[in-house]
Amino acid sequence: DVKVTQSSRYLVKRTGEKVFLECVQDMDHENMFWYRQDPGLGLRLIYFSYDVKMKEKGDIPEGYSVSREKKERFSLILESASTNQTSMYLCASSPLLATQYFGPGTRLTVL
Amino acid sequence: KQEVTQIPAALSVPEGENLVLNCSFTDSAIYNLQWFRQDPGKGLTSLLLIQSSQREQTSGRLNASLDKSSGRSTLYIAASQPGDSATYLCAVKSEGGGADGLTFGKGTHLIIQP
């Protein structure tokens, strides 16, 4: 079975902190994605990557950056966390043009 | 820009009923459409993937159809059970090159009453 893991299920940070969210997949998938999910807004794509060291902005990249140094790992970085970044963050991976497999999510609260 | 709409936003039905969830999308230039299930506080589980050249996919009690030209998909759940209670999300992968992500609807929150 495909497994996508995220480093934390719950995270509490303070405004202005630098935050790292880690995602690891074990199926050698080319593509990896970061989404955030908010009530009433649904899932929105933040960034995606189609290869090591490659990244593309999604619909809402402002305030975020990403890093993909190894194929299996895709990190989401909040350079200076703000309260409006309190959300559920979901990582996914997929082969090209195939189904996406999601991790369990990280619920981030920024105080 | 692709937009995905799901109707209804919430649905509550007695156990045993057959039901239909609806999804519509504004741009018919898609590679595929997926239906996901999400349990409270959890990630998403893929239920069915329909490629743009296909009309339907079936898995157990679930059947998903796709009418690409009209921009519609339905998820049919037969003989519903309390364990089917969850939020169901529809998502499309649009054409346009690159490994861009999915565009999601806001979901249908389904409750099956025992």
GROMACS .gro file of C-alpha atoms in nm:
model
  225
    1ASP     CA    1   0.000   0.000   0.000
    2VAL     CA    2   0.104   0.356  -0.069
    3LYS     CA    3   0.198   0.539   0.245
    4VAL     CA    4   0.218   0.916   0.285
    5THR     CA    5   0.325   1.034   0.627
    6GLN     CA    6   0.328   1.380   0.778
    7SER     CA    7   0.560   1.474   1.061
    8SER     CA    8   0.294   1.594   1.305
    9ARG     CA    9  -0.080   1.548   1.350
   10TYR     CA   10  -0.116   1.858   1.566
   11LEU     CA   11   0.110   2.160   1.593
   12VAL     CA   12   0.084   2.484   1.790
   13LYS     CA   13   0.312   2.774   1.703
   14ARG     CA   14   0.336   3.142   1.784
   15THR     CA   15   0.305   3.432   1.542
   16GLY     CA   16   0.636   3.505   1.373
   17GLU     CA   17   0.787   3.159   1.421
   18LYS     CA   18   0.935   2.968   1.130
   19VAL     CA   19   0.741   2.647   1.081
   20PHE     CA   20   0.840   2.333   0.892
   21LEU     CA   21   0.583   2.074   0.786
   22GLU     CA   22   0.735   1.752   0.655
   23CYS     CA   23   0.584   1.497   0.420
   24VAL     CA   24   0.733   1.164   0.316
   25GLN     CA   25   0.605   0.910   0.060
   26ASP     CA   26   0.737   0.561   0.008
   27MET     CA   27   0.622   0.483  -0.349
   28ASP     CA   28   0.877   0.669  -0.561
   29HIS     CA   29   0.607   0.906  -0.691
   30GLU     CA   30   0.718   1.191  -0.913
   31ASN     CA   31   0.458   1.439  -0.795
   32MET     CA   32   0.401   1.579  -0.448
   33PHE     CA   33   0.153   1.842  -0.335
   34TRP     CA   34   0.067   2.062  -0.039
   35TYR     CA   35  -0.295   2.170   0.020
   36ARG     CA   36  -0.466   2.356   0.299
   37GLN     CA   37  -0.824   2.288   0.402
   38ASP     CA   38  -1.047   2.548   0.564
   39PRO     CA   39  -1.417   2.536   0.653
   40GLY     CA   40  -1.627   2.686   0.376
   41LEU     CA   41  -1.328   2.714   0.141
   42GLY     CA   42  -1.248   2.349   0.080
   43LEU     CA   43  -0.903   2.227  -0.023
   44ARG     CA   44  -0.676   2.471  -0.198
   45LEU     CA   45  -0.341   2.395  -0.359
   46ILE     CA   46  -0.043   2.579  -0.210
   47TYR     CA   47   0.254   2.432  -0.399
   48PHE     CA   48   0.340   2.122  -0.594
   49SER     CA   49   0.657   1.955  -0.717
   50TYR     CA   50   0.702   1.725  -1.015
   51ASP     CA   51   1.065   1.635  -0.955
   52VAL     CA   52   1.351   1.680  -0.713
   53LYS     CA   53   1.438   2.048  -0.670
   54MET     CA   54   1.144   2.146  -0.894
   55LYS     CA   55   0.848   2.338  -0.759
   56GLU     CA   56   0.546   2.523  -0.893
   57LYS     CA   57   0.309   2.764  -0.724
   58GLY     CA   58  -0.046   2.658  -0.673
   59ASP     CA   59  -0.347   2.878  -0.610
   60ILE     CA   60  -0.242   3.029  -0.275
   61PRO     CA   61   0.140   3.030  -0.241
   62GLU     CA   62   0.170   3.362  -0.056
   63GLY     CA   63   0.339   3.324   0.281
   64TYR     CA   64   0.469   2.977   0.204
   65SER     CA   65   0.776   2.818   0.048
   66VAL     CA   66   0.868   2.456  -0.023
   67SER     CA   67   1.171   2.236  -0.049
   68ARG     CA   68   1.224   1.906  -0.229
   69GLU     CA   69   1.581   1.789  -0.190
   70LYS     CA   70   1.497   1.418  -0.215
   71LYS     CA   71   1.227   1.250  -0.421
   72GLU     CA   72   1.046   1.105  -0.121
   73ARG     CA   73   1.034   1.420   0.092
   74PHE     CA   74   0.846   1.746   0.036
   75SER     CA   75   0.860   2.019   0.300
   76LEU     CA   76   0.628   2.314   0.346
   77ILE     CA   77   0.781   2.618   0.516
   78LEU     CA   78   0.603   2.906   0.680
   79GLU     CA   79   0.875   3.170   0.699
   80SER     CA   80   0.692   3.380   0.959
   81ALA     CA   81   0.373   3.218   1.080
   82SER     CA   82   0.061   3.429   1.104
   83THR     CA   83  -0.278   3.359   1.261
   84ASN     CA   84  -0.445   3.337   0.919
   85GLN     CA   85  -0.228   3.033   0.848
   86THR     CA   86  -0.412   2.835   1.114
   87SER     CA   87  -0.551   2.548   0.910
   88MET     CA   88  -0.541   2.178   0.827
   89TYR     CA   89  -0.249   2.103   0.595
   90LEU     CA   90  -0.265   1.800   0.370
   91CYS     CA   91   0.019   1.650   0.171
   92ALA     CA   92  -0.035   1.421  -0.130
   93SER     CA   93   0.175   1.228  -0.380
   94SER     CA   94   0.102   1.066  -0.713
   95PRO     CA   95   0.255   0.915  -1.023
   96LEU     CA   96   0.201   1.122  -1.337
   97LEU     CA   97  -0.171   1.177  -1.418
   98ALA     CA   98  -0.279   0.915  -1.167
   99THR     CA   99  -0.468   0.915  -0.842
  100GLN     CA  100  -0.335   1.122  -0.556
  101TYR     CA  101  -0.264   0.962  -0.221
  102PHE     CA  102  -0.308   1.179   0.084
  103GLY     CA  103  -0.139   1.186   0.421
  104PRO     CA  104  -0.337   1.211   0.747
  105GLY     CA  105  -0.299   1.589   0.770
  106THR     CA  106  -0.141   1.833   1.015
  107ARG     CA  107  -0.369   2.062   1.210
  108LEU     CA  108  -0.167   2.379   1.267
  109THR     CA  109  -0.272   2.644   1.514
  110VAL     CA  110  -0.089   2.978   1.514
  111LEU     CA  111  -0.142   3.182   1.830
  112LYS     CA  112  -1.010   2.900  -1.401
  113GLN     CA  113  -1.165   2.565  -1.315
  114GLU     CA  114  -1.440   2.567  -1.054
  115VAL     CA  115  -1.598   2.261  -0.899
  116THR     CA  116  -1.938   2.266  -0.729
  117GLN     CA  117  -2.096   1.991  -0.523
  118ILE     CA  118  -2.463   1.961  -0.447
  119PRO     CA  119  -2.601   1.911  -0.189
  120ALA     CA  120  -2.366   2.050   0.074
  121ALA     CA  121  -2.516   1.816   0.332
  122LEU     CA  122  -2.741   1.513   0.320
  123SER     CA  123  -2.899   1.296   0.588
  124VAL     CA  124  -3.079   0.975   0.491
  125PRO     CA  125  -3.195   0.656   0.665
  126GLU     CA  126  -2.984   0.345   0.639
  127GLY     CA  127  -3.051   0.127   0.336
  128GLU     CA  128  -3.141   0.404   0.093
  129ASN     CA  129  -2.971   0.451  -0.241
  130LEU     CA  130  -2.839   0.801  -0.292
  131VAL     CA  131  -2.672   1.026  -0.547
  132LEU     CA  132  -2.414   1.296  -0.490
  133ASN     CA  133  -2.361   1.553  -0.762
  134CYS     CA  134  -2.052   1.731  -0.889
  135SER     CA  135  -2.021   1.988  -1.166
  136PHE     CA  136  -1.717   2.159  -1.316
  137THR     CA  137  -1.690   2.465  -1.537
  138ASP     CA  138  -1.409   2.366  -1.777
  139SER     CA  139  -1.460   2.038  -1.960
  140ALA     CA  140  -1.091   2.013  -2.056
  141ILE     CA  141  -0.999   1.762  -1.788
  142TYR     CA  142  -0.767   1.463  -1.765
  143ASN     CA  143  -0.962   1.288  -1.496
  144LEU     CA  144  -1.205   1.323  -1.209
  145GLN     CA  145  -1.176   1.167  -0.866
  146TRP     CA  146  -1.411   1.106  -0.579
  147PHE     CA  147  -1.263   1.105  -0.230
  148ARG     CA  148  -1.394   1.029   0.115
  149GLN     CA  149  -1.283   1.222   0.424
  150ASP     CA  150  -1.361   1.119   0.780
  151PRO     CA  151  -1.359   1.391   1.049
  152GLY     CA  152  -1.009   1.513   1.127
  153LYS     CA  153  -0.850   1.273   0.882
  154GLY     CA  154  -0.688   1.280   0.540
  155LEU     CA  155  -0.857   1.189   0.213
  156THR     CA  156  -0.912   0.838   0.081
  157SER     CA  157  -0.949   0.794  -0.294
  158LEU     CA  158  -1.269   0.608  -0.387
  159LEU     CA  159  -1.287   0.619  -0.765
  160LEU     CA  160  -1.086   0.771  -1.048
  161ILE     CA  161  -1.247   0.825  -1.389
  162GLN     CA  162  -1.026   0.911  -1.683
  163SER     CA  163  -1.165   1.166  -1.930
  164SER     CA  164  -1.221   0.894  -2.190
  165GLN     CA  165  -1.432   0.685  -1.954
  166ARG     CA  166  -1.802   0.714  -1.871
  167GLU     CA  167  -1.812   0.538  -1.536
  168GLN     CA  168  -1.625   0.341  -1.272
  169THR     CA  169  -1.756   0.100  -1.012
  170SER     CA  170  -1.621  -0.023  -0.682
  171GLY     CA  171  -1.846  -0.236  -0.465
  172ARG     CA  172  -2.156  -0.033  -0.375
  173LEU     CA  173  -2.015   0.280  -0.536
  174ASN     CA  174  -2.063   0.388  -0.895
  175ALA     CA  175  -1.929   0.712  -1.040
  176SER     CA  176  -2.029   0.849  -1.378
  177LEU     CA  177  -1.874   1.122  -1.588
  178ASP     CA  178  -2.033   1.337  -1.858
  179LYS     CA  179  -1.738   1.544  -1.965
  180SER     CA  180  -1.920   1.749  -2.227
  181SER     CA  181  -2.179   1.874  -1.980
  182GLY     CA  182  -1.929   1.909  -1.696
  183ARG     CA  183  -2.103   1.671  -1.457
  184SER     CA  184  -2.028   1.369  -1.245
  185THR     CA  185  -2.241   1.171  -1.003
  186LEU     CA  186  -2.148   0.933  -0.723
  187TYR     CA  187  -2.411   0.669  -0.663
  188ILE     CA  188  -2.408   0.485  -0.329
  189ALA     CA  189  -2.624   0.176  -0.312
  190ALA     CA  190  -2.778   0.038   0.006
  191SER     CA  191  -2.624   0.301   0.230
  192GLN     CA  192  -2.479   0.206   0.570
  193PRO     CA  193  -2.392   0.411   0.881
  194GLY     CA  194  -2.024   0.351   0.801
  195ASP     CA  195  -2.072   0.551   0.482
  196SER     CA  196  -2.113   0.866   0.692
  197ALA     CA  197  -1.834   1.104   0.588
  198THR     CA  198  -1.763   1.401   0.368
  199TYR     CA  199  -1.738   1.316  -0.002
  200LEU     CA  200  -1.519   1.533  -0.220
  201CYS     CA  201  -1.508   1.559  -0.596
  202ALA     CA  202  -1.187   1.679  -0.764
  203VAL     CA  203  -1.079   1.733  -1.124
  204LYS     CA  204  -0.738   1.730  -1.286
  205SER     CA  205  -0.747   1.990  -1.561
  206GLU     CA  206  -0.557   1.979  -1.889
  207GLY     CA  207  -0.285   2.233  -1.945
  208GLY     CA  208   0.040   2.057  -1.896
  209GLY     CA  209   0.259   2.014  -1.593
  210ALA     CA  210   0.187   1.821  -1.278
  211ASP     CA  211  -0.056   2.073  -1.138
  212GLY     CA  212  -0.281   1.971  -0.857
  213LEU     CA  213  -0.647   1.892  -0.833
  214THR     CA  214  -0.932   2.141  -0.808
  215PHE     CA  215  -1.169   2.034  -0.534
  216GLY     CA  216  -1.534   2.093  -0.465
  217LYS     CA  217  -1.630   2.187  -0.109
  218GLY     CA  218  -1.778   1.847  -0.045
  219THR     CA  219  -2.104   1.684   0.054
  220HIS     CA  220  -2.135   1.601   0.423
  221LEU     CA  221  -2.328   1.273   0.436
  222ILE     CA  222  -2.497   1.127   0.743
  223ILE     CA  223  -2.655   0.783   0.729
  224GLN     CA  224  -2.902   0.737   1.012
  225PRO     CA  225  -2.908   0.388   1.168
   0.00000   0.00000   0.00000
